[in-house]
């Protein structure tokens, strides 16, 4: 059966752990798996600009023996004359997998429906599951077993990263805390899904409006940009409402002494996080960025083996 990766809870706890184990192996031996030898091609489609996603998928596909075919929607019919379903029917006869960095989650779901090759969410407005695999890999490297650890996400709780943290963290058996203004809370359906998953994995999902309360004794502190792509017209209002949710050294002092700081980047220094934290000794953001490569390679190897 074809498996897709459209949102973080497409994986069970055991499957998520299996992919992270493989990512660690591939980080130690980058050419240990070559499922795309031939080379076979993977289509990587971009509706949104990208640095880390573009580089990590292009390099990763090449290291797996394949050919990355980078497509922008400006240079294709997707989203114009052609539906996601029709695009998938064209691509599936020529490529081994499809990665799409887009806006609406519904487009990814439409592309995956009935498709004969794996479809991977390279980012959508609702979720960023490939980034979460990299984040969980980074946390495992620094803090060991994921189950039982406490993560505090501080800032825009309605953003794709916060929502992916709820699902991926709950799947891993972690205690996920989201600290945001009530007007920036995660979608109720996502919180419900995370709570349901956590009930079976031993984790938890909790919402806070006080960043200090959320961060207290946390093992991991995370944030993301306050003004995501497509939200630029809301910049002034967002900065005003999210101001007290900035991650500073003072806020980090409330976390565990061994706590690490993550940010998927790019960072707006001086807004959601200070440079003192981003460049400080608790920050692991550069390891996190590298781990996109290893996590995504492991994901592709795993998905291709399920065909």
PDB file of C-alpha atoms in Angstrom, residues 81-281:
ATOM      1  CA  UNK A  81      -5.016  25.131 -15.666  1.00  0.00           C
ATOM      2  CA  UNK A  82      -4.257  21.834 -13.942  1.00  0.00           C
ATOM      3  CA  UNK A  83      -5.609  20.333 -10.723  1.00  0.00           C
ATOM      4  CA  UNK A  84      -3.352  18.612  -8.165  1.00  0.00           C
ATOM      5  CA  UNK A  85      -4.958  15.275  -9.102  1.00  0.00           C
ATOM      6  CA  UNK A  86      -4.154  15.707 -12.800  1.00  0.00           C
ATOM      7  CA  UNK A  87      -0.610  16.853 -12.048  1.00  0.00           C
ATOM      8  CA  UNK A  88      -0.083  13.763  -9.902  1.00  0.00           C
ATOM      9  CA  UNK A  89      -1.360  11.489 -12.701  1.00  0.00           C
ATOM     10  CA  UNK A  90       1.256  12.975 -15.033  1.00  0.00           C
ATOM     11  CA  UNK A  91       4.110  12.847 -12.544  1.00  0.00           C
ATOM     12  CA  UNK A  92       3.468   9.370 -11.119  1.00  0.00           C
ATOM     13  CA  UNK A  93       4.331   7.764 -14.475  1.00  0.00           C
ATOM     14  CA  UNK A  94       7.759   9.385 -14.445  1.00  0.00           C
ATOM     15  CA  UNK A  95       8.891   9.943 -10.856  1.00  0.00           C
ATOM     16  CA  UNK A  96       9.401   7.816  -7.738  1.00  0.00           C
ATOM     17  CA  UNK A  97       7.876  10.332  -5.294  1.00  0.00           C
ATOM     18  CA  UNK A  98       6.424  13.848  -5.117  1.00  0.00           C
ATOM     19  CA  UNK A  99       7.322  16.516  -2.547  1.00  0.00           C
ATOM     20  CA  UNK A 100       5.172  19.655  -2.492  1.00  0.00           C
ATOM     21  CA  UNK A 101       5.745  22.875  -0.515  1.00  0.00           C
ATOM     22  CA  UNK A 102       2.455  24.690  -0.814  1.00  0.00           C
ATOM     23  CA  UNK A 103      -0.294  26.694   0.871  1.00  0.00           C
ATOM     24  CA  UNK A 104      -3.501  24.695   1.362  1.00  0.00           C
ATOM     25  CA  UNK A 105      -3.367  21.313   3.070  1.00  0.00           C
ATOM     26  CA  UNK A 106      -6.352  20.328   0.924  1.00  0.00           C
ATOM     27  CA  UNK A 107      -4.191  20.509  -2.201  1.00  0.00           C
ATOM     28  CA  UNK A 108      -1.788  17.932  -0.796  1.00  0.00           C
ATOM     29  CA  UNK A 109      -4.670  15.674   0.158  1.00  0.00           C
ATOM     30  CA  UNK A 110      -6.115  15.969  -3.347  1.00  0.00           C
ATOM     31  CA  UNK A 111      -2.746  15.162  -4.917  1.00  0.00           C
ATOM     32  CA  UNK A 112      -2.282  12.084  -2.741  1.00  0.00           C
ATOM     33  CA  UNK A 113      -5.765  10.709  -3.361  1.00  0.00           C
ATOM     34  CA  UNK A 114      -5.376   7.736  -5.671  1.00  0.00           C
ATOM     35  CA  UNK A 115      -1.757   8.550  -6.504  1.00  0.00           C
ATOM     36  CA  UNK A 116       0.549   5.585  -7.107  1.00  0.00           C
ATOM     37  CA  UNK A 117       3.702   7.205  -5.661  1.00  0.00           C
ATOM     38  CA  UNK A 118       4.344   8.679  -2.199  1.00  0.00           C
ATOM     39  CA  UNK A 119       3.396  12.334  -1.702  1.00  0.00           C
ATOM     40  CA  UNK A 120       5.299  14.286   0.959  1.00  0.00           C
ATOM     41  CA  UNK A 121       4.251  17.549   2.587  1.00  0.00           C
ATOM     42  CA  UNK A 122       7.264  19.846   2.255  1.00  0.00           C
ATOM     43  CA  UNK A 123       5.264  22.499   4.163  1.00  0.00           C
ATOM     44  CA  UNK A 124       1.661  23.673   4.137  1.00  0.00           C
ATOM     45  CA  UNK A 125      -0.221  26.402   5.964  1.00  0.00           C
ATOM     46  CA  UNK A 126      -1.391  23.820   8.516  1.00  0.00           C
ATOM     47  CA  UNK A 127       1.608  21.543   9.098  1.00  0.00           C
ATOM     48  CA  UNK A 128       5.374  21.206   8.594  1.00  0.00           C
ATOM     49  CA  UNK A 129       5.936  17.494   9.282  1.00  0.00           C
ATOM     50  CA  UNK A 130       9.361  17.113   7.642  1.00  0.00           C
ATOM     51  CA  UNK A 131      10.701  19.855   9.896  1.00  0.00           C
ATOM     52  CA  UNK A 132       9.327  18.039  12.931  1.00  0.00           C
ATOM     53  CA  UNK A 133      11.194  14.863  12.010  1.00  0.00           C
ATOM     54  CA  UNK A 134      14.387  16.949  11.944  1.00  0.00           C
ATOM     55  CA  UNK A 135      13.488  18.593  15.249  1.00  0.00           C
ATOM     56  CA  UNK A 136      12.741  15.278  16.954  1.00  0.00           C
ATOM     57  CA  UNK A 137      16.014  13.882  15.597  1.00  0.00           C
ATOM     58  CA  UNK A 138      17.867  16.866  17.096  1.00  0.00           C
ATOM     59  CA  UNK A 139      16.125  16.473  20.445  1.00  0.00           C
ATOM     60  CA  UNK A 140      16.905  12.755  20.533  1.00  0.00           C
ATOM     61  CA  UNK A 141      20.582  13.464  19.839  1.00  0.00           C
ATOM     62  CA  UNK A 142      20.778  15.977  22.696  1.00  0.00           C
ATOM     63  CA  UNK A 143      18.300  14.647  25.255  1.00  0.00           C
ATOM     64  CA  UNK A 144      17.931  10.913  24.554  1.00  0.00           C
ATOM     65  CA  UNK A 145      14.571   9.132  24.548  1.00  0.00           C
ATOM     66  CA  UNK A 146      11.739  11.424  23.499  1.00  0.00           C
ATOM     67  CA  UNK A 147       8.946   9.913  25.565  1.00  0.00           C
ATOM     68  CA  UNK A 148       8.335  11.890  28.734  1.00  0.00           C
ATOM     69  CA  UNK A 149      10.238  15.012  27.687  1.00  0.00           C
ATOM     70  CA  UNK A 150       8.476  18.378  27.913  1.00  0.00           C
ATOM     71  CA  UNK A 151       8.444  20.784  24.974  1.00  0.00           C
ATOM     72  CA  UNK A 152       7.277  24.392  25.231  1.00  0.00           C
ATOM     73  CA  UNK A 153       6.395  26.125  21.974  1.00  0.00           C
ATOM     74  CA  UNK A 154       6.157  29.888  22.508  1.00  0.00           C
ATOM     75  CA  UNK A 155       4.578  32.373  20.102  1.00  0.00           C
ATOM     76  CA  UNK A 156       2.017  31.923  17.340  1.00  0.00           C
ATOM     77  CA  UNK A 157       0.197  28.772  18.397  1.00  0.00           C
ATOM     78  CA  UNK A 158      -1.876  28.759  15.220  1.00  0.00           C
ATOM     79  CA  UNK A 159       1.143  28.415  12.912  1.00  0.00           C
ATOM     80  CA  UNK A 160       2.054  25.209  11.112  1.00  0.00           C
ATOM     81  CA  UNK A 161       5.027  24.515  13.384  1.00  0.00           C
ATOM     82  CA  UNK A 162       2.981  24.688  16.582  1.00  0.00           C
ATOM     83  CA  UNK A 163       0.333  22.410  15.118  1.00  0.00           C
ATOM     84  CA  UNK A 164       2.941  19.925  13.915  1.00  0.00           C
ATOM     85  CA  UNK A 165       4.563  19.976  17.356  1.00  0.00           C
ATOM     86  CA  UNK A 166       1.237  19.004  18.888  1.00  0.00           C
ATOM     87  CA  UNK A 167       0.812  16.007  16.592  1.00  0.00           C
ATOM     88  CA  UNK A 168       4.430  14.842  16.324  1.00  0.00           C
ATOM     89  CA  UNK A 169       5.177  15.447  19.989  1.00  0.00           C
ATOM     90  CA  UNK A 170       2.079  13.571  21.114  1.00  0.00           C
ATOM     91  CA  UNK A 171       2.982  10.716  18.762  1.00  0.00           C
ATOM     92  CA  UNK A 172       6.419  10.521  20.391  1.00  0.00           C
ATOM     93  CA  UNK A 173       4.909  10.418  23.894  1.00  0.00           C
ATOM     94  CA  UNK A 174       6.101  13.923  24.775  1.00  0.00           C
ATOM     95  CA  UNK A 175       4.389  16.569  26.883  1.00  0.00           C
ATOM     96  CA  UNK A 176       3.670  19.411  24.478  1.00  0.00           C
ATOM     97  CA  UNK A 177       2.886  22.880  25.814  1.00  0.00           C
ATOM     98  CA  UNK A 178       1.774  25.657  23.468  1.00  0.00           C
ATOM     99  CA  UNK A 179       2.057  29.205  24.855  1.00  0.00           C
ATOM    100  CA  UNK A 180       0.277  31.863  22.819  1.00  0.00           C
ATOM    101  CA  UNK A 181      -2.340  34.587  23.073  1.00  0.00           C
ATOM    102  CA  UNK A 182      -5.800  33.044  23.007  1.00  0.00           C
ATOM    103  CA  UNK A 183      -6.382  34.656  19.601  1.00  0.00           C
ATOM    104  CA  UNK A 184      -3.394  32.719  18.251  1.00  0.00           C
ATOM    105  CA  UNK A 185      -4.360  29.309  19.638  1.00  0.00           C
ATOM    106  CA  UNK A 186      -3.962  26.136  17.546  1.00  0.00           C
ATOM    107  CA  UNK A 187      -6.974  24.798  15.663  1.00  0.00           C
ATOM    108  CA  UNK A 188      -9.331  22.981  18.022  1.00  0.00           C
ATOM    109  CA  UNK A 189      -9.370  19.925  15.756  1.00  0.00           C
ATOM    110  CA  UNK A 190      -5.574  19.638  15.921  1.00  0.00           C
ATOM    111  CA  UNK A 191      -5.585  19.937  19.724  1.00  0.00           C
ATOM    112  CA  UNK A 192      -8.265  17.247  19.852  1.00  0.00           C
ATOM    113  CA  UNK A 193      -6.238  14.934  17.619  1.00  0.00           C
ATOM    114  CA  UNK A 194      -3.099  15.508  19.698  1.00  0.00           C
ATOM    115  CA  UNK A 195      -4.982  14.811  22.937  1.00  0.00           C
ATOM    116  CA  UNK A 196      -6.374  11.581  21.492  1.00  0.00           C
ATOM    117  CA  UNK A 197      -2.916  10.437  20.343  1.00  0.00           C
ATOM    118  CA  UNK A 198      -1.310  11.378  23.666  1.00  0.00           C
ATOM    119  CA  UNK A 199      -3.803   9.212  25.528  1.00  0.00           C
ATOM    120  CA  UNK A 200      -2.289   6.160  23.832  1.00  0.00           C
ATOM    121  CA  UNK A 201       1.396   7.194  23.945  1.00  0.00           C
ATOM    122  CA  UNK A 202       1.666   8.619  27.460  1.00  0.00           C
ATOM    123  CA  UNK A 203       2.171  12.187  26.271  1.00  0.00           C
ATOM    124  CA  UNK A 204       0.030  15.286  26.732  1.00  0.00           C
ATOM    125  CA  UNK A 205      -1.070  18.444  24.924  1.00  0.00           C
ATOM    126  CA  UNK A 206      -1.710  21.609  26.943  1.00  0.00           C
ATOM    127  CA  UNK A 207      -2.423  25.216  25.969  1.00  0.00           C
ATOM    128  CA  UNK A 208      -1.108  28.214  27.944  1.00  0.00           C
ATOM    129  CA  UNK A 209      -1.453  31.975  27.666  1.00  0.00           C
ATOM    130  CA  UNK A 210       1.486  32.615  30.022  1.00  0.00           C
ATOM    131  CA  UNK A 211       4.890  31.895  28.425  1.00  0.00           C
ATOM    132  CA  UNK A 212       6.670  31.635  31.783  1.00  0.00           C
ATOM    133  CA  UNK A 213       4.232  28.999  33.016  1.00  0.00           C
ATOM    134  CA  UNK A 214       4.658  27.012  29.805  1.00  0.00           C
ATOM    135  CA  UNK A 215       8.468  27.160  29.809  1.00  0.00           C
ATOM    136  CA  UNK A 216       8.975  26.350  33.502  1.00  0.00           C
ATOM    137  CA  UNK A 217      11.102  23.162  33.782  1.00  0.00           C
ATOM    138  CA  UNK A 218      10.720  22.416  30.055  1.00  0.00           C
ATOM    139  CA  UNK A 219      13.378  20.258  28.377  1.00  0.00           C
ATOM    140  CA  UNK A 220      12.987  21.978  24.998  1.00  0.00           C
ATOM    141  CA  UNK A 221      11.924  25.528  24.120  1.00  0.00           C
ATOM    142  CA  UNK A 222      10.820  26.274  20.561  1.00  0.00           C
ATOM    143  CA  UNK A 223       9.562  29.257  18.627  1.00  0.00           C
ATOM    144  CA  UNK A 224       8.925  30.267  15.031  1.00  0.00           C
ATOM    145  CA  UNK A 225       8.539  33.474  13.088  1.00  0.00           C
ATOM    146  CA  UNK A 226       5.565  35.603  14.055  1.00  0.00           C
ATOM    147  CA  UNK A 227       4.929  36.651  10.443  1.00  0.00           C
ATOM    148  CA  UNK A 228       4.756  33.580   8.239  1.00  0.00           C
ATOM    149  CA  UNK A 229       4.592  33.700   4.449  1.00  0.00           C
ATOM    150  CA  UNK A 230       1.230  35.093   3.401  1.00  0.00           C
ATOM    151  CA  UNK A 231       0.735  36.980   6.701  1.00  0.00           C
ATOM    152  CA  UNK A 232       2.799  40.079   5.865  1.00  0.00           C
ATOM    153  CA  UNK A 233      -0.226  42.416   5.838  1.00  0.00           C
ATOM    154  CA  UNK A 234      -0.849  41.496   9.485  1.00  0.00           C
ATOM    155  CA  UNK A 235       2.684  42.363  10.631  1.00  0.00           C
ATOM    156  CA  UNK A 236       1.876  45.353  12.857  1.00  0.00           C
ATOM    157  CA  UNK A 237      -0.996  43.616  14.643  1.00  0.00           C
ATOM    158  CA  UNK A 238       0.957  40.405  15.105  1.00  0.00           C
ATOM    159  CA  UNK A 239       3.986  42.133  16.603  1.00  0.00           C
ATOM    160  CA  UNK A 240       1.798  44.036  19.027  1.00  0.00           C
ATOM    161  CA  UNK A 241      -0.091  40.980  20.250  1.00  0.00           C
ATOM    162  CA  UNK A 242       2.826  38.537  20.339  1.00  0.00           C
ATOM    163  CA  UNK A 243       5.392  40.890  21.904  1.00  0.00           C
ATOM    164  CA  UNK A 244       5.380  39.325  25.361  1.00  0.00           C
ATOM    165  CA  UNK A 245       6.018  35.878  23.841  1.00  0.00           C
ATOM    166  CA  UNK A 246       9.575  36.665  22.726  1.00  0.00           C
ATOM    167  CA  UNK A 247      12.104  34.002  23.735  1.00  0.00           C
ATOM    168  CA  UNK A 248      14.769  35.775  25.771  1.00  0.00           C
ATOM    169  CA  UNK A 249      17.524  34.645  28.122  1.00  0.00           C
ATOM    170  CA  UNK A 250      15.219  35.590  30.984  1.00  0.00           C
ATOM    171  CA  UNK A 251      12.488  33.282  29.669  1.00  0.00           C
ATOM    172  CA  UNK A 252      14.970  30.452  29.006  1.00  0.00           C
ATOM    173  CA  UNK A 253      16.108  30.713  32.645  1.00  0.00           C
ATOM    174  CA  UNK A 254      12.743  29.243  33.676  1.00  0.00           C
ATOM    175  CA  UNK A 255      13.368  26.073  31.649  1.00  0.00           C
ATOM    176  CA  UNK A 256      15.385  23.091  32.799  1.00  0.00           C
ATOM    177  CA  UNK A 257      19.108  23.807  33.243  1.00  0.00           C
ATOM    178  CA  UNK A 258      19.788  21.332  30.415  1.00  0.00           C
ATOM    179  CA  UNK A 259      17.082  22.740  28.134  1.00  0.00           C
ATOM    180  CA  UNK A 260      17.815  23.256  24.449  1.00  0.00           C
ATOM    181  CA  UNK A 261      16.409  25.900  22.107  1.00  0.00           C
ATOM    182  CA  UNK A 262      15.095  25.176  18.612  1.00  0.00           C
ATOM    183  CA  UNK A 263      13.896  27.364  15.735  1.00  0.00           C
ATOM    184  CA  UNK A 264      13.218  26.041  12.226  1.00  0.00           C
ATOM    185  CA  UNK A 265      14.641  29.257  10.674  1.00  0.00           C
ATOM    186  CA  UNK A 266      14.723  31.774   9.138  1.00  0.00           C
ATOM    187  CA  UNK A 267      14.594  33.773  12.368  1.00  0.00           C
ATOM    188  CA  UNK A 268      13.538  37.386  12.757  1.00  0.00           C
ATOM    189  CA  UNK A 269      16.175  38.313  15.326  1.00  0.00           C
ATOM    190  CA  UNK A 270      14.848  40.712  17.913  1.00  0.00           C
ATOM    191  CA  UNK A 271      11.234  39.671  17.344  1.00  0.00           C
ATOM    192  CA  UNK A 272      10.304  36.080  18.280  1.00  0.00           C
ATOM    193  CA  UNK A 273      13.804  35.415  19.674  1.00  0.00           C
ATOM    194  CA  UNK A 274      16.795  37.475  20.728  1.00  0.00           C
ATOM    195  CA  UNK A 275      20.201  36.963  19.149  1.00  0.00           C
ATOM    196  CA  UNK A 276      21.527  36.163  22.621  1.00  0.00           C
ATOM    197  CA  UNK A 277      19.367  33.029  22.704  1.00  0.00           C
ATOM    198  CA  UNK A 278      19.682  32.114  19.017  1.00  0.00           C
ATOM    199  CA  UNK A 279      23.487  32.239  19.168  1.00  0.00           C
ATOM    200  CA  UNK A 280      23.759  31.087  22.768  1.00  0.00           C
ATOM    201  CA  UNK A 281      24.981  27.808  24.277  1.00  0.00           C
TER     202      UNK A 281
END
